[in-house]
Amino acid sequence: MSSKKAASSGLSSLRLVVAAGKATPTPPVGPALGQRGIRGMEFCKLFNDRTANLVPGTPIPVRMLIKPDRTYTFTTHTPQTSWLLKQAAGIEKGASKAGEEVVGQVSVKAIYEIAKIKQRDLPHLSLEELSRMIAGSTRSMGIKVVM
């Protein structure tokens, strides 16, 4: 999680990764919000409502913009590409030495499906460009692409 202060506008931003439908005001979410004067229970209820349609426990990146009066807005993003690839390959973690070991495999169709998911966050990229980027991630994670 990280925080930045936008100097000229008085806004601060906060980035969190929260499990879909399972946000609670306990660490790490509660303390991160409490430091900025945000009520954790309020955020958790809003976040859980917004992510109710997702598979519970899916790690969702969140970006919050917090105003000086302690009001805020937040946007949710798609899960990290590495998480989606691990789910598609059915593995717990990627290779410790990329290029030297293969820990799983994914189909070209799975890469395309992940690209369609990621296009929500990156609409300026084509599905082909996203698919190429995701295929590059498979190599660095030790995941083999199969037809």
Coordinates of N, CA, C and O in Angstrom, one line a residue:
M1 N 0.8 -1.2 0.0 CA 0.0 0.0 0.0 C 0.9 1.2 0.0 O 1.9 1.2 0.6
S2 N 0.5 2.3 -0.7 CA 1.3 3.5 -0.8 C 0.4 4.7 -0.7 O -0.8 4.6 -0.8
S3 N 1.0 5.8 -0.4 CA 0.3 7.1 -0.2 C 1.1 8.2 -0.9 O 2.3 8.2 -0.8
K4 N 0.4 9.1 -1.5 CA 1.0 10.3 -2.1 C 0.1 11.5 -1.8 O -1.1 11.4 -1.7
K5 N 0.8 12.6 -1.7 CA 0.1 13.8 -1.4 C 0.1 14.7 -2.6 O 1.2 14.9 -3.2
A6 N -1.0 15.1 -3.1 CA -1.0 16.0 -4.3 C -0.9 17.4 -3.7 O -1.8 18.0 -3.1
A7 N 0.3 18.0 -3.9 CA 0.6 19.3 -3.2 C -0.3 20.4 -3.5 O -0.8 21.1 -2.5
S8 N -0.7 20.7 -4.7 CA -1.4 21.9 -5.0 C -2.9 21.8 -4.6 O -3.5 22.8 -4.2
S9 N -3.5 20.6 -4.7 CA -4.9 20.5 -4.4 C -5.3 20.1 -3.0 O -6.5 20.1 -2.6
G10 N -4.4 19.6 -2.2 CA -4.7 19.2 -0.9 C -5.2 17.8 -0.8 O -5.6 17.3 0.2
L11 N -5.3 17.1 -2.0 CA -5.8 15.8 -2.1 C -4.6 14.8 -1.7 O -3.5 15.1 -2.0
S12 N -5.0 13.7 -1.1 CA -4.0 12.7 -0.9 C -4.5 11.4 -1.5 O -5.8 11.2 -1.7
S13 N -3.7 10.5 -2.0 CA -4.1 9.3 -2.6 C -3.6 8.1 -1.8 O -2.5 8.2 -1.1
L14 N -4.3 7.1 -1.8 CA -4.0 5.9 -1.1 C -4.2 4.7 -2.0 O -5.3 4.6 -2.6
R15 N -3.3 3.7 -2.0 CA -3.5 2.5 -2.8 C -3.5 1.3 -1.9 O -2.6 1.2 -1.0
L16 N -4.5 0.5 -2.0 CA -4.7 -0.7 -1.2 C -5.0 -1.9 -2.1 O -5.5 -1.7 -3.2
V17 N -4.7 -3.1 -1.7 CA -5.2 -4.3 -2.3 C -6.1 -5.0 -1.3 O -5.6 -5.3 -0.2
V18 N -7.4 -5.1 -1.6 CA -8.3 -5.6 -0.6 C -9.1 -6.8 -1.2 O -9.4 -6.8 -2.4
A19 N -9.3 -7.8 -0.5 CA -10.0 -9.0 -0.9 C -11.5 -8.7 -1.2 O -12.2 -8.1 -0.4
A20 N -12.0 -9.0 -2.4 CA -13.3 -8.7 -2.8 C -14.3 -9.3 -1.8 O -14.3 -10.5 -1.5
G21 N -15.3 -8.5 -1.4 CA -16.3 -8.9 -0.5 C -15.9 -9.2 0.9 O -16.7 -9.6 1.7
K22 N -14.6 -9.0 1.2 CA -14.1 -9.4 2.5 C -13.4 -8.3 3.3 O -12.6 -8.5 4.1
A23 N -13.7 -7.0 2.9 CA -13.0 -5.9 3.5 C -13.5 -5.8 5.0 O -14.7 -5.9 5.3
T24 N -12.5 -5.7 5.9 CA -12.8 -5.4 7.3 C -12.0 -4.3 7.8 O -10.9 -4.1 7.3
P25 N -12.4 -3.6 8.9 CA -11.6 -2.5 9.4 C -10.4 -3.0 10.2 O -9.9 -2.2 11.0
T26 N -10.0 -4.2 10.0 CA -8.8 -4.7 10.7 C -7.5 -4.4 9.9 O -7.7 -4.0 8.7
P27 N -6.3 -4.6 10.4 CA -5.1 -4.4 9.6 C -5.2 -5.2 8.3 O -5.7 -6.3 8.4
P28 N -4.7 -4.7 7.2 CA -4.0 -3.4 7.0 C -5.0 -2.3 6.6 O -4.6 -1.2 6.6
V29 N -6.3 -2.6 6.3 CA -7.2 -1.6 5.8 C -7.5 -0.6 6.9 O -7.4 0.6 6.7
G30 N -7.9 -1.0 8.1 CA -8.4 -0.1 9.1 C -7.3 1.0 9.5 O -7.6 2.2 9.5
P31 N -6.1 0.5 9.9 CA -5.1 1.5 10.2 C -4.7 2.5 9.1 O -4.5 3.7 9.3
A32 N -4.7 2.0 7.9 CA -4.3 2.9 6.7 C -5.4 4.0 6.6 O -5.1 5.1 6.3
L33 N -6.7 3.6 6.8 CA -7.7 4.6 6.6 C -7.8 5.5 7.9 O -8.0 6.7 7.8
G34 N -7.6 4.9 9.1 CA -7.7 5.6 10.3 C -6.7 6.8 10.4 O -6.9 7.8 10.9
Q35 N -5.5 6.5 9.8 CA -4.4 7.5 9.8 C -4.9 8.8 9.0 O -4.3 9.9 9.2
R36 N -5.8 8.6 8.1 CA -6.2 9.7 7.3 C -7.6 10.2 7.7 O -8.2 11.0 7.0
G37 N -8.1 9.7 8.8 CA -9.4 10.2 9.3 C -10.6 9.6 8.6 O -11.7 10.2 8.7
I38 N -10.4 8.5 8.0 CA -11.5 7.8 7.3 C -12.1 6.7 8.1 O -11.4 6.0 8.7
R39 N -13.4 6.6 8.2 CA -14.1 5.6 9.0 C -14.0 4.3 8.2 O -14.5 4.1 7.1
G40 N -13.3 3.3 8.8 CA -13.0 2.0 8.2 C -14.3 1.3 7.9 O -14.4 0.7 6.8
M41 N -15.3 1.3 8.8 CA -16.5 0.5 8.6 C -17.3 1.0 7.4 O -17.8 0.3 6.6
E42 N -17.3 2.3 7.2 CA -18.0 2.9 6.1 C -17.4 2.5 4.8 O -18.1 2.1 3.8
F43 N -16.0 2.6 4.7 CA -15.3 2.2 3.5 C -15.6 0.7 3.2 O -15.9 0.3 2.1
C44 N -15.4 -0.1 4.2 CA -15.6 -1.6 4.1 C -17.0 -2.0 3.5 O -17.1 -2.8 2.7
K45 N -18.0 -1.3 4.1 CA -19.4 -1.6 3.6 C -19.5 -1.2 2.1 O -20.0 -2.0 1.3
L46 N -19.0 0.0 1.7 CA -19.1 0.5 0.3 C -18.3 -0.5 -0.6 O -18.8 -0.9 -1.6
F47 N -17.1 -0.8 -0.1 CA -16.2 -1.7 -1.0 C -16.9 -3.1 -1.1 O -16.9 -3.6 -2.2
N48 N -17.4 -3.7 0.0 CA -18.0 -5.0 -0.1 C -19.2 -5.0 -1.0 O -19.5 -6.0 -1.7
D49 N -20.0 -3.9 -0.9 CA -21.2 -3.8 -1.8 C -20.7 -3.7 -3.3 O -21.3 -4.4 -4.1
R50 N -19.7 -2.9 -3.5 CA -19.2 -2.8 -4.9 C -18.6 -4.0 -5.5 O -18.7 -4.3 -6.7
T51 N -18.1 -4.9 -4.6 CA -17.4 -6.1 -5.1 C -18.2 -7.4 -4.8 O -17.7 -8.5 -5.0
A52 N -19.5 -7.2 -4.5 CA -20.3 -8.4 -4.2 C -20.5 -9.3 -5.4 O -20.7 -10.5 -5.2
N53 N -20.4 -8.8 -6.6 CA -20.5 -9.7 -7.8 C -19.3 -10.4 -8.2 O -19.3 -11.2 -9.1
L54 N -18.2 -10.2 -7.5 CA -16.9 -10.9 -7.8 C -16.7 -12.1 -6.9 O -17.4 -12.2 -5.9
V55 N -15.8 -12.9 -7.3 CA -15.5 -14.1 -6.5 C -14.9 -13.6 -5.2 O -13.9 -12.9 -5.2
P56 N -15.5 -14.0 -4.0 CA -15.0 -13.6 -2.7 C -13.5 -13.9 -2.5 O -13.1 -15.0 -2.9
G57 N -12.8 -13.0 -2.0 CA -11.4 -13.2 -1.8 C -10.4 -12.8 -2.9 O -9.2 -12.7 -2.7
T58 N -11.0 -12.4 -4.1 CA -10.2 -12.0 -5.2 C -9.5 -10.7 -4.8 O -10.1 -9.7 -4.4
P59 N -8.1 -10.6 -4.9 CA -7.5 -9.4 -4.5 C -7.7 -8.2 -5.5 O -7.4 -8.3 -6.7
I60 N -8.4 -7.2 -5.0 CA -8.8 -6.1 -5.9 C -8.0 -4.8 -5.5 O -8.0 -4.3 -4.4
P61 N -7.2 -4.3 -6.5 CA -6.5 -3.0 -6.2 C -7.5 -1.9 -6.1 O -8.4 -1.8 -6.9
V62 N -7.3 -1.0 -5.1 CA -8.2 0.1 -4.9 C -7.3 1.4 -4.9 O -6.2 1.4 -4.3
R63 N -7.8 2.4 -5.5 CA -7.1 3.7 -5.4 C -8.1 4.7 -4.8 O -9.2 4.9 -5.4
M64 N -7.7 5.3 -3.7 CA -8.6 6.3 -3.0 C -8.0 7.7 -3.2 O -6.8 7.9 -3.1
L65 N -8.9 8.6 -3.4 CA -8.5 10.0 -3.4 C -9.2 10.7 -2.2 O -10.5 10.6 -2.1
I66 N -8.4 11.2 -1.3 CA -9.0 11.7 0.0 C -8.8 13.2 0.0 O -7.7 13.7 -0.2
K67 N -9.9 13.9 0.2 CA -9.9 15.4 0.3 C -9.6 15.8 1.7 O -9.7 15.1 2.7
P68 N -9.2 17.1 1.9 CA -8.8 17.6 3.2 C -9.9 17.5 4.2 O -9.7 17.4 5.4
D69 N -11.2 17.6 3.7 CA -12.3 17.5 4.7 C -12.7 16.0 5.0 O -13.7 15.8 5.6
R70 N -11.8 15.1 4.6 CA -11.9 13.7 4.9 C -13.0 12.9 4.1 O -13.4 11.8 4.5
T71 N -13.5 13.6 3.1 CA -14.4 12.9 2.2 C -13.5 12.2 1.2 O -12.3 12.6 1.0
Y72 N -14.0 11.2 0.5 CA -13.1 10.4 -0.4 C -13.9 9.8 -1.5 O -15.1 9.6 -1.4
T73 N -13.2 9.4 -2.5 CA -13.8 8.6 -3.6 C -12.8 7.5 -3.8 O -11.6 7.6 -3.5
F74 N -13.2 6.4 -4.3 CA -12.3 5.3 -4.6 C -12.7 4.5 -5.9 O -13.9 4.5 -6.2
T75 N -11.8 4.0 -6.6 CA -12.0 3.2 -7.8 C -11.4 1.9 -7.6 O -10.3 1.7 -6.9
T76 N -12.1 0.9 -8.1 CA -11.5 -0.5 -8.0 C -11.0 -0.8 -9.4 O -11.5 -0.4 -10.4
H77 N -10.0 -1.7 -9.4 CA -9.4 -2.1 -10.6 C -9.4 -3.6 -10.7 O -9.8 -4.3 -9.8
T78 N -9.0 -4.1 -11.9 CA -9.0 -5.6 -12.0 C -7.8 -6.2 -11.3 O -6.8 -5.5 -11.0
P79 N -7.9 -7.5 -10.9 CA -6.8 -8.1 -10.2 C -5.5 -8.0 -11.0 O -5.5 -7.9 -12.2
Q80 N -4.4 -8.1 -10.3 CA -3.1 -8.1 -11.0 C -3.0 -9.2 -12.0 O -3.5 -10.3 -11.7
T81 N -2.3 -9.0 -13.0 CA -2.1 -10.0 -14.1 C -1.5 -11.3 -13.5 O -1.9 -12.4 -13.9
S82 N -0.5 -11.1 -12.6 CA 0.2 -12.3 -12.1 C -0.8 -13.2 -11.3 O -0.8 -14.4 -11.4
W83 N -1.8 -12.6 -10.6 CA -2.8 -13.3 -9.9 C -3.7 -14.1 -10.8 O -4.0 -15.3 -10.6
L84 N -4.1 -13.4 -11.9 CA -5.0 -14.0 -12.9 C -4.3 -15.2 -13.6 O -4.9 -16.2 -13.8
L85 N -3.0 -15.0 -13.9 CA -2.2 -16.1 -14.5 C -2.1 -17.3 -13.6 O -2.2 -18.4 -14.0
K86 N -1.8 -17.0 -12.3 CA -1.7 -18.1 -11.3 C -3.0 -18.9 -11.2 O -3.0 -20.1 -11.1
Q87 N -4.1 -18.2 -11.2 CA -5.4 -18.8 -11.2 C -5.6 -19.7 -12.4 O -6.1 -20.8 -12.3
A88 N -5.3 -19.1 -13.6 CA -5.5 -19.9 -14.8 C -4.6 -21.1 -14.9 O -5.0 -22.2 -15.4
A89 N -3.4 -21.0 -14.4 CA -2.4 -22.1 -14.4 C -2.6 -23.1 -13.2 O -2.1 -24.2 -13.2
G90 N -3.4 -22.7 -12.2 CA -3.7 -23.5 -11.1 C -2.4 -23.7 -10.2 O -2.2 -24.8 -9.7
I91 N -1.7 -22.6 -10.0 CA -0.4 -22.7 -9.2 C -0.5 -21.7 -8.1 O -1.3 -20.7 -8.1
E92 N 0.3 -21.9 -7.1 CA 0.3 -21.0 -5.9 C 1.3 -19.9 -6.1 O 1.0 -18.7 -5.7
K93 N 2.4 -20.1 -6.8 CA 3.4 -19.1 -7.0 C 4.2 -19.4 -8.3 O 4.2 -20.5 -8.8
G94 N 4.8 -18.3 -8.8 CA 5.6 -18.4 -10.0 C 6.9 -19.1 -9.8 O 7.3 -19.4 -8.6
A95 N 7.7 -19.3 -10.8 CA 9.0 -19.9 -10.8 C 10.0 -19.0 -10.0 O 9.9 -17.8 -10.1
S96 N 10.9 -19.6 -9.3 CA 11.9 -18.8 -8.5 C 13.0 -18.3 -9.5 O 13.6 -17.3 -9.3
K97 N 13.2 -19.1 -10.6 CA 14.2 -18.7 -11.6 C 13.5 -18.7 -12.9 O 13.4 -19.8 -13.5
A98 N 13.1 -17.5 -13.4 CA 12.4 -17.4 -14.6 C 13.3 -17.9 -15.8 O 14.5 -17.7 -15.9
G99 N 12.6 -18.7 -16.7 CA 13.3 -19.2 -17.8 C 14.0 -20.6 -17.6 O 14.3 -21.3 -18.5
E100 N 14.2 -20.9 -16.3 CA 14.9 -22.1 -16.0 C 14.0 -23.3 -15.6 O 14.3 -24.4 -15.7
E101 N 12.8 -22.9 -15.1 CA 11.9 -23.9 -14.6 C 10.4 -23.5 -15.1 O 10.1 -22.4 -15.2
V102 N 9.6 -24.6 -15.3 CA 8.3 -24.4 -15.7 C 7.4 -24.9 -14.6 O 7.5 -26.0 -14.2
V103 N 6.6 -24.0 -14.0 CA 5.7 -24.4 -12.9 C 4.3 -24.6 -13.2 O 3.5 -25.1 -12.4
G104 N 3.9 -24.3 -14.4 CA 2.5 -24.5 -14.9 C 2.4 -24.1 -16.3 O 3.3 -23.7 -17.0
Q105 N 1.1 -24.2 -16.8 CA 0.9 -23.9 -18.2 C -0.5 -23.2 -18.3 O -1.4 -23.5 -17.5
V106 N -0.7 -22.4 -19.3 CA -1.9 -21.7 -19.6 C -2.1 -21.8 -21.1 O -1.2 -21.9 -21.9
S107 N -3.4 -21.8 -21.5 CA -3.7 -21.8 -23.0 C -3.7 -20.4 -23.5 O -3.8 -19.4 -22.8
V108 N -3.6 -20.4 -24.8 CA -3.7 -19.1 -25.5 C -5.1 -18.5 -25.3 O -5.2 -17.2 -25.1
K109 N -6.1 -19.3 -25.2 CA -7.5 -18.8 -24.9 C -7.5 -18.2 -23.5 O -8.1 -17.1 -23.3
A110 N -6.8 -18.7 -22.5 CA -6.8 -18.2 -21.2 C -6.1 -16.8 -21.2 O -6.6 -15.9 -20.5
I111 N -5.1 -16.7 -22.0 CA -4.4 -15.4 -22.1 C -5.3 -14.3 -22.7 O -5.4 -13.2 -22.2
Y112 N -6.1 -14.7 -23.7 CA -7.0 -13.8 -24.4 C -8.1 -13.4 -23.4 O -8.5 -12.3 -23.3
E113 N -8.6 -14.4 -22.6 CA -9.6 -14.1 -21.6 C -9.1 -13.1 -20.5 O -9.8 -12.2 -20.1
I114 N -7.8 -13.3 -20.1 CA -7.2 -12.4 -19.1 C -7.1 -11.0 -19.8 O -7.3 -10.0 -19.1
A115 N -6.7 -10.9 -21.1 CA -6.6 -9.7 -21.8 C -7.9 -8.9 -21.8 O -8.0 -7.7 -21.6
K116 N -9.0 -9.7 -22.0 CA -10.4 -9.0 -22.0 C -10.7 -8.4 -20.6 O -11.3 -7.4 -20.5
I117 N -10.3 -9.1 -19.5 CA -10.5 -8.6 -18.2 C -9.6 -7.3 -18.0 O -10.1 -6.3 -17.5
K118 N -8.4 -7.4 -18.3 CA -7.4 -6.3 -18.1 C -7.8 -5.1 -19.0 O -7.4 -3.9 -18.7
Q119 N -8.5 -5.3 -20.1 CA -8.8 -4.2 -21.0 C -9.7 -3.1 -20.2 O -9.7 -2.0 -20.6
R120 N -10.4 -3.5 -19.2 CA -11.2 -2.6 -18.4 C -10.3 -1.5 -17.8 O -10.7 -0.3 -17.8
D121 N -9.1 -1.9 -17.3 CA -8.2 -0.9 -16.8 C -7.3 -0.2 -17.8 O -6.8 0.9 -17.6
L122 N -7.2 -0.8 -19.0 CA -6.3 -0.3 -20.0 C -7.0 -0.3 -21.4 O -6.6 -0.9 -22.3
P123 N -8.1 0.6 -21.5 CA -8.9 0.6 -22.7 C -8.2 1.1 -23.9 O -8.6 0.9 -25.0
H124 N -7.0 1.8 -23.7 CA -6.3 2.4 -24.8 C -5.4 1.3 -25.5 O -4.9 1.6 -26.6
L125 N -5.3 0.1 -25.0 CA -4.6 -1.0 -25.6 C -5.5 -2.0 -26.2 O -6.6 -2.3 -25.7
S126 N -5.1 -2.5 -27.4 CA -5.9 -3.5 -28.1 C -5.7 -4.9 -27.3 O -4.8 -5.1 -26.6
L127 N -6.7 -5.7 -27.6 CA -6.6 -7.1 -27.0 C -5.3 -7.8 -27.5 O -4.7 -8.5 -26.7
E128 N -4.9 -7.5 -28.7 CA -3.6 -8.2 -29.2 C -2.4 -7.7 -28.4 O -1.6 -8.5 -28.0
E129 N -2.4 -6.4 -28.1 CA -1.2 -5.8 -27.4 C -1.3 -6.3 -25.9 O -0.2 -6.7 -25.4
L130 N -2.4 -6.4 -25.3 CA -2.6 -6.9 -24.0 C -2.2 -8.3 -23.9 O -1.5 -8.8 -23.0
S131 N -2.6 -9.1 -24.9 CA -2.3 -10.5 -24.9 C -0.8 -10.7 -25.0 O -0.2 -11.6 -24.4
R132 N -0.1 -9.9 -25.8 CA 1.4 -10.0 -25.9 C 2.0 -9.7 -24.6 O 3.0 -10.3 -24.2
M133 N 1.5 -8.7 -23.9 CA 2.1 -8.3 -22.6 C 1.9 -9.4 -21.6 O 2.8 -9.7 -20.8
I134 N 0.7 -10.0 -21.6 CA 0.4 -11.1 -20.7 C 1.3 -12.3 -21.0 O 1.8 -13.0 -20.1
A135 N 1.5 -12.6 -22.3 CA 2.3 -13.7 -22.7 C 3.8 -13.5 -22.1 O 4.4 -14.4 -21.7
G136 N 4.2 -12.2 -22.2 CA 5.5 -11.9 -21.6 C 5.6 -12.2 -20.1 O 6.6 -12.6 -19.6
S137 N 4.5 -11.9 -19.4 CA 4.4 -12.2 -18.0 C 4.5 -13.7 -17.7 O 5.1 -14.1 -16.7
T138 N 3.9 -14.5 -18.6 CA 4.0 -15.9 -18.4 C 5.4 -16.4 -18.3 O 5.8 -17.2 -17.5
R139 N 6.2 -15.9 -19.3 CA 7.6 -16.3 -19.3 C 8.4 -16.0 -18.1 O 9.1 -16.8 -17.5
S140 N 8.1 -14.8 -17.5 CA 8.9 -14.3 -16.4 C 8.4 -15.1 -15.1 O 9.1 -15.1 -14.1
M141 N 7.2 -15.7 -15.2 CA 6.7 -16.4 -14.0 C 6.9 -17.9 -14.1 O 6.6 -18.7 -13.2
G142 N 7.5 -18.4 -15.3 CA 7.8 -19.8 -15.4 C 6.5 -20.6 -15.8 O 6.4 -21.7 -15.5
I143 N 5.6 -19.9 -16.5 CA 4.4 -20.5 -17.0 C 4.5 -20.7 -18.5 O 4.8 -19.8 -19.2
K144 N 4.2 -21.9 -19.0 CA 4.3 -22.3 -20.4 C 3.0 -22.0 -21.1 O 1.9 -22.3 -20.5
V145 N 3.0 -21.4 -22.3 CA 1.8 -21.1 -23.0 C 1.6 -22.3 -24.0 O 2.5 -22.6 -24.8
V146 N 0.4 -22.9 -24.0 CA 0.1 -24.0 -24.9 C -1.1 -23.7 -25.7 O -1.9 -22.8 -25.4
M147 N -1.2 -24.4 -26.8 CA -2.4 -24.2 -27.7 C -3.6 -24.8 -27.1 O -4.4 -24.9 -26.7

